[in-house]
Amino acid sequence: RLRVGSSRTLPLTMSASKKQKTSSAPAGVQVATARCSSNIAVIKYWGKRDETKILPINSSLSVTMDPAQMGTTTTAACSEAWKGDRLWLNGKEEDSNAKRIQNCLIAVRKLAGAKAPKGGLRIVSNNNFPTAAGLASSASGYACLVLALGELYGIKRDELSAIARQGSGSACRSVYGGVVKWEM
């Protein structure tokens, strides 16, 4: 369970901006973009009580950062003309078959069911802060990936938090903004 603090209580920026479907896509291509922030844990979780579901041993508390300073923007596009999925991170193509990426893709597609667009995905994700530097880029990255796919597939944000943590445990906190408590 997640408890989300109000960004009106503290001077914090929402981590996940509204997702917008891009209308300038070529015919037959559906596109959605999401923007998420990194989150900094004030009280960290100290391990997992369930490795499969990525459930924490203890509750944790985080503050999401300003997406203009520490954020990720991810655009997901789908077309029946494309075979397979491809993913780029900061301009470099990555292995879209990596386990954590596949965990998220499979879970979102399963949740979407018949309403999921058919065809391959093209995912482009960019961080405006250093990647793999201990600043929770994986949290904002996986949250953003799942939110962009959720918009593309018509899934509500509240249904996506548990999927985001399949990529990175802390990603479930980057799905929301302000102060977020991840309860065990």
mmCIF file of C-alpha atoms in Angstrom:
data_model
loop_
_atom_site.group_PDB
_atom_site.id
_atom_site.type_symbol
_atom_site.label_atom_id
_atom_site.label_comp_id
_atom_site.label_asym_id
_atom_site.label_seq_id
_atom_site.Cartn_x
_atom_site.Cartn_y
_atom_site.Cartn_z
ATOM 1 C CA ARG A 1 0.000 0.000 0.000
ATOM 2 C CA LEU A 2 1.121 3.521 -0.686
ATOM 3 C CA ARG A 3 0.127 6.623 1.164
ATOM 4 C CA VAL A 4 0.629 9.792 -0.761
ATOM 5 C CA GLY A 5 1.215 13.102 0.938
ATOM 6 C CA SER A 6 -0.209 16.237 -0.552
ATOM 7 C CA SER A 7 2.187 18.416 -2.498
ATOM 8 C CA ARG A 8 0.168 21.369 -1.188
ATOM 9 C CA THR A 9 1.341 20.630 2.357
ATOM 10 C CA LEU A 10 5.016 20.843 1.417
ATOM 11 C CA PRO A 11 6.626 22.866 -1.363
ATOM 12 C CA LEU A 12 7.198 19.822 -3.577
ATOM 13 C CA THR A 13 6.576 19.166 -7.237
ATOM 14 C CA MET A 14 4.444 16.248 -8.368
ATOM 15 C CA SER A 15 6.682 13.473 -9.665
ATOM 16 C CA ALA A 16 4.598 12.203 -12.533
ATOM 17 C CA SER A 17 3.203 14.890 -14.750
ATOM 18 C CA LYS A 18 0.062 14.312 -16.746
ATOM 19 C CA LYS A 19 0.708 11.954 -19.588
ATOM 20 C CA GLN A 20 -0.208 13.215 -23.015
ATOM 21 C CA LYS A 21 -0.971 11.248 -26.115
ATOM 22 C CA THR A 22 0.965 12.680 -29.013
ATOM 23 C CA SER A 23 -1.296 13.568 -31.922
ATOM 24 C CA SER A 24 1.499 14.131 -34.477
ATOM 25 C CA ALA A 25 2.312 10.408 -34.746
ATOM 26 C CA PRO A 26 2.243 8.772 -38.191
ATOM 27 C CA ALA A 27 -0.872 6.820 -39.166
ATOM 28 C CA GLY A 28 -1.025 3.466 -37.409
ATOM 29 C CA VAL A 29 1.308 4.536 -34.595
ATOM 30 C CA GLN A 30 -0.011 5.191 -31.088
ATOM 31 C CA VAL A 31 2.205 7.307 -28.823
ATOM 32 C CA ALA A 32 2.162 8.314 -25.148
ATOM 33 C CA THR A 33 4.686 10.252 -23.062
ATOM 34 C CA ALA A 34 5.149 10.407 -19.292
ATOM 35 C CA ARG A 35 7.453 12.387 -17.034
ATOM 36 C CA CYS A 36 8.519 11.225 -13.568
ATOM 37 C CA SER A 37 10.854 12.396 -10.852
ATOM 38 C CA SER A 38 13.546 10.683 -8.927
ATOM 39 C CA ASN A 39 12.708 10.131 -5.271
ATOM 40 C CA ILE A 40 15.012 10.390 -2.316
ATOM 41 C CA ALA A 41 14.289 8.059 0.584
ATOM 42 C CA VAL A 42 14.099 9.734 3.967
ATOM 43 C CA ILE A 43 13.481 6.340 5.579
ATOM 44 C CA LYS A 44 14.867 3.543 3.373
ATOM 45 C CA TYR A 45 13.556 0.039 3.010
ATOM 46 C CA TRP A 46 16.133 -2.487 4.180
ATOM 47 C CA GLY A 47 15.432 -5.488 2.054
ATOM 48 C CA LYS A 48 12.688 -7.544 0.528
ATOM 49 C CA ARG A 49 10.351 -9.951 2.282
ATOM 50 C CA ASP A 50 9.158 -11.202 -1.103
ATOM 51 C CA GLU A 51 11.650 -11.224 -3.991
ATOM 52 C CA THR A 52 9.019 -12.081 -6.608
ATOM 53 C CA LYS A 53 6.530 -9.325 -5.770
ATOM 54 C CA ILE A 54 9.280 -6.935 -4.602
ATOM 55 C CA LEU A 55 7.667 -6.335 -1.212
ATOM 56 C CA PRO A 56 9.704 -4.575 1.491
ATOM 57 C CA ILE A 57 10.632 -5.847 4.957
ATOM 58 C CA ASN A 58 9.827 -2.431 6.401
ATOM 59 C CA SER A 59 7.918 0.670 5.375
ATOM 60 C CA SER A 60 9.797 3.550 3.772
ATOM 61 C CA LEU A 61 9.264 7.246 3.199
ATOM 62 C CA SER A 62 10.499 9.336 0.290
ATOM 63 C CA VAL A 63 10.341 12.816 -1.161
ATOM 64 C CA THR A 64 10.069 13.219 -4.913
ATOM 65 C CA MET A 65 12.313 15.723 -6.612
ATOM 66 C CA ASP A 66 11.500 18.437 -9.137
ATOM 67 C CA PRO A 67 11.247 16.690 -12.534
ATOM 68 C CA ALA A 68 12.917 19.693 -14.187
ATOM 69 C CA GLN A 69 16.006 19.013 -12.046
ATOM 70 C CA MET A 70 15.943 15.228 -11.520
ATOM 71 C CA GLY A 71 13.471 13.618 -13.863
ATOM 72 C CA THR A 72 12.886 11.081 -16.590
ATOM 73 C CA THR A 73 10.820 11.515 -19.734
ATOM 74 C CA THR A 74 9.688 8.362 -21.505
ATOM 75 C CA THR A 75 7.807 8.068 -24.771
ATOM 76 C CA ALA A 76 6.274 4.743 -25.755
ATOM 77 C CA ALA A 77 4.973 4.111 -29.263
ATOM 78 C CA CYS A 78 3.217 1.054 -30.672
ATOM 79 C CA SER A 79 2.568 -0.044 -34.248
ATOM 80 C CA GLU A 80 1.370 -3.281 -35.819
ATOM 81 C CA ALA A 81 4.052 -2.717 -38.476
ATOM 82 C CA TRP A 82 6.845 -3.119 -35.906
ATOM 83 C CA LYS A 83 8.174 -6.511 -34.895
ATOM 84 C CA GLY A 84 9.400 -6.926 -31.345
ATOM 85 C CA ASP A 85 10.153 -4.284 -28.748
ATOM 86 C CA ARG A 86 13.080 -1.861 -28.720
ATOM 87 C CA LEU A 87 14.231 0.534 -25.999
ATOM 88 C CA TRP A 88 16.669 3.455 -25.895
ATOM 89 C CA LEU A 89 18.000 5.015 -22.694
ATOM 90 C CA ASN A 90 19.727 8.376 -23.011
ATOM 91 C CA GLY A 91 20.237 7.824 -26.748
ATOM 92 C CA LYS A 92 21.735 4.319 -26.435
ATOM 93 C CA GLU A 93 19.780 1.210 -27.400
ATOM 94 C CA GLU A 94 19.405 -1.183 -24.475
ATOM 95 C CA ASP A 95 18.372 -4.836 -24.301
ATOM 96 C CA SER A 96 14.573 -4.785 -24.183
ATOM 97 C CA ASN A 97 14.682 -8.451 -23.136
ATOM 98 C CA ALA A 98 16.392 -7.644 -19.834
ATOM 99 C CA LYS A 99 14.492 -9.325 -16.984
ATOM 100 C CA ARG A 100 13.275 -6.200 -15.147
ATOM 101 C CA ILE A 101 12.139 -4.526 -18.373
ATOM 102 C CA GLN A 102 10.328 -7.677 -19.466
ATOM 103 C CA ASN A 103 8.684 -8.006 -16.034
ATOM 104 C CA CYS A 104 7.150 -4.552 -16.527
ATOM 105 C CA LEU A 105 6.185 -5.032 -20.183
ATOM 106 C CA ILE A 106 4.546 -8.406 -19.538
ATOM 107 C CA ALA A 107 2.653 -7.151 -16.468
ATOM 108 C CA VAL A 108 1.300 -4.026 -18.206
ATOM 109 C CA ARG A 109 0.247 -5.989 -21.284
ATOM 110 C CA LYS A 110 -1.452 -8.601 -19.095
ATOM 111 C CA LEU A 111 -3.307 -5.902 -17.151
ATOM 112 C CA ALA A 112 -4.378 -4.192 -20.385
ATOM 113 C CA GLY A 113 -5.667 -7.455 -21.844
ATOM 114 C CA ALA A 114 -7.592 -7.081 -25.090
ATOM 115 C CA LYS A 115 -7.401 -3.265 -25.018
ATOM 116 C CA ALA A 116 -3.597 -3.349 -25.442
ATOM 117 C CA PRO A 117 -2.545 -2.106 -28.886
ATOM 118 C CA LYS A 118 -1.108 -4.845 -31.082
ATOM 119 C CA GLY A 119 2.404 -4.724 -32.474
ATOM 120 C CA GLY A 120 5.884 -3.867 -31.317
ATOM 121 C CA LEU A 121 6.876 -1.108 -28.944
ATOM 122 C CA ARG A 122 9.480 1.602 -29.398
ATOM 123 C CA ILE A 123 10.433 3.165 -26.073
ATOM 124 C CA VAL A 124 12.680 6.193 -25.703
ATOM 125 C CA SER A 125 13.656 7.256 -22.184
ATOM 126 C CA ASN A 126 15.887 10.150 -21.139
ATOM 127 C CA ASN A 127 17.111 11.260 -17.729
ATOM 128 C CA ASN A 128 18.084 14.887 -17.139
ATOM 129 C CA PHE A 129 20.445 13.811 -14.329
ATOM 130 C CA PRO A 130 23.208 11.171 -14.073
ATOM 131 C CA THR A 131 22.106 7.571 -14.653
ATOM 132 C CA ALA A 132 23.430 4.804 -12.349
ATOM 133 C CA ALA A 133 24.926 7.333 -9.925
ATOM 134 C CA GLY A 134 22.896 6.486 -6.811
ATOM 135 C CA LEU A 135 20.266 9.159 -7.491
ATOM 136 C CA ALA A 136 17.306 6.813 -8.062
ATOM 137 C CA SER A 137 17.371 6.985 -11.862
ATOM 138 C CA SER A 138 16.038 3.417 -11.994
ATOM 139 C CA ALA A 139 13.102 4.447 -9.783
ATOM 140 C CA SER A 140 12.123 7.354 -12.030
ATOM 141 C CA GLY A 141 12.920 5.318 -15.152
ATOM 142 C CA TYR A 142 10.740 2.322 -14.340
ATOM 143 C CA ALA A 143 7.925 4.511 -12.986
ATOM 144 C CA CYS A 144 8.023 6.529 -16.197
ATOM 145 C CA LEU A 145 8.142 3.398 -18.384
ATOM 146 C CA VAL A 146 5.077 1.950 -16.685
ATOM 147 C CA LEU A 147 3.152 5.258 -16.719
ATOM 148 C CA ALA A 148 3.819 5.795 -20.443
ATOM 149 C CA LEU A 149 2.683 2.232 -21.200
ATOM 150 C CA GLY A 150 -0.328 2.705 -18.933
ATOM 151 C CA GLU A 151 -1.364 5.778 -20.893
ATOM 152 C CA LEU A 152 -0.800 3.962 -24.181
ATOM 153 C CA TYR A 153 -2.899 1.003 -22.989
ATOM 154 C CA GLY A 154 -5.569 2.969 -21.100
ATOM 155 C CA ILE A 155 -4.642 1.836 -17.569
ATOM 156 C CA LYS A 156 -5.182 4.048 -14.518
ATOM 157 C CA ARG A 157 -2.167 5.228 -12.487
ATOM 158 C CA ASP A 158 -3.352 3.512 -9.285
ATOM 159 C CA GLU A 159 -3.072 0.143 -11.028
ATOM 160 C CA LEU A 160 0.524 0.747 -12.121
ATOM 161 C CA SER A 161 2.447 1.280 -8.890
ATOM 162 C CA ALA A 162 2.803 -2.447 -8.131
ATOM 163 C CA ILE A 163 4.026 -3.050 -11.682
ATOM 164 C CA ALA A 164 6.619 -0.253 -11.474
ATOM 165 C CA ARG A 165 8.270 -1.912 -8.492
ATOM 166 C CA GLN A 166 8.915 -5.006 -10.653
ATOM 167 C CA GLY A 167 11.576 -2.879 -12.310
ATOM 168 C CA SER A 168 12.817 -1.105 -9.188
ATOM 169 C CA GLY A 169 11.320 -1.349 -5.703
ATOM 170 C CA SER A 170 11.557 2.411 -5.237
ATOM 171 C CA ALA A 171 9.791 3.055 -8.547
ATOM 172 C CA CYS A 172 6.421 2.586 -6.854
ATOM 173 C CA ARG A 173 7.187 5.806 -4.951
ATOM 174 C CA SER A 174 8.108 7.730 -8.131
ATOM 175 C CA VAL A 175 4.683 6.989 -9.626
ATOM 176 C CA TYR A 176 3.322 9.576 -7.185
ATOM 177 C CA GLY A 177 4.531 13.004 -6.145
ATOM 178 C CA GLY A 178 5.175 14.816 -2.916
ATOM 179 C CA VAL A 179 5.920 12.749 0.173
ATOM 180 C CA VAL A 180 5.197 9.052 -0.333
ATOM 181 C CA LYS A 181 5.110 6.262 2.214
ATOM 182 C CA TRP A 182 5.541 2.711 0.913
ATOM 183 C CA GLU A 183 3.928 0.514 3.543
ATOM 184 C CA MET A 184 5.031 -3.068 4.011
#
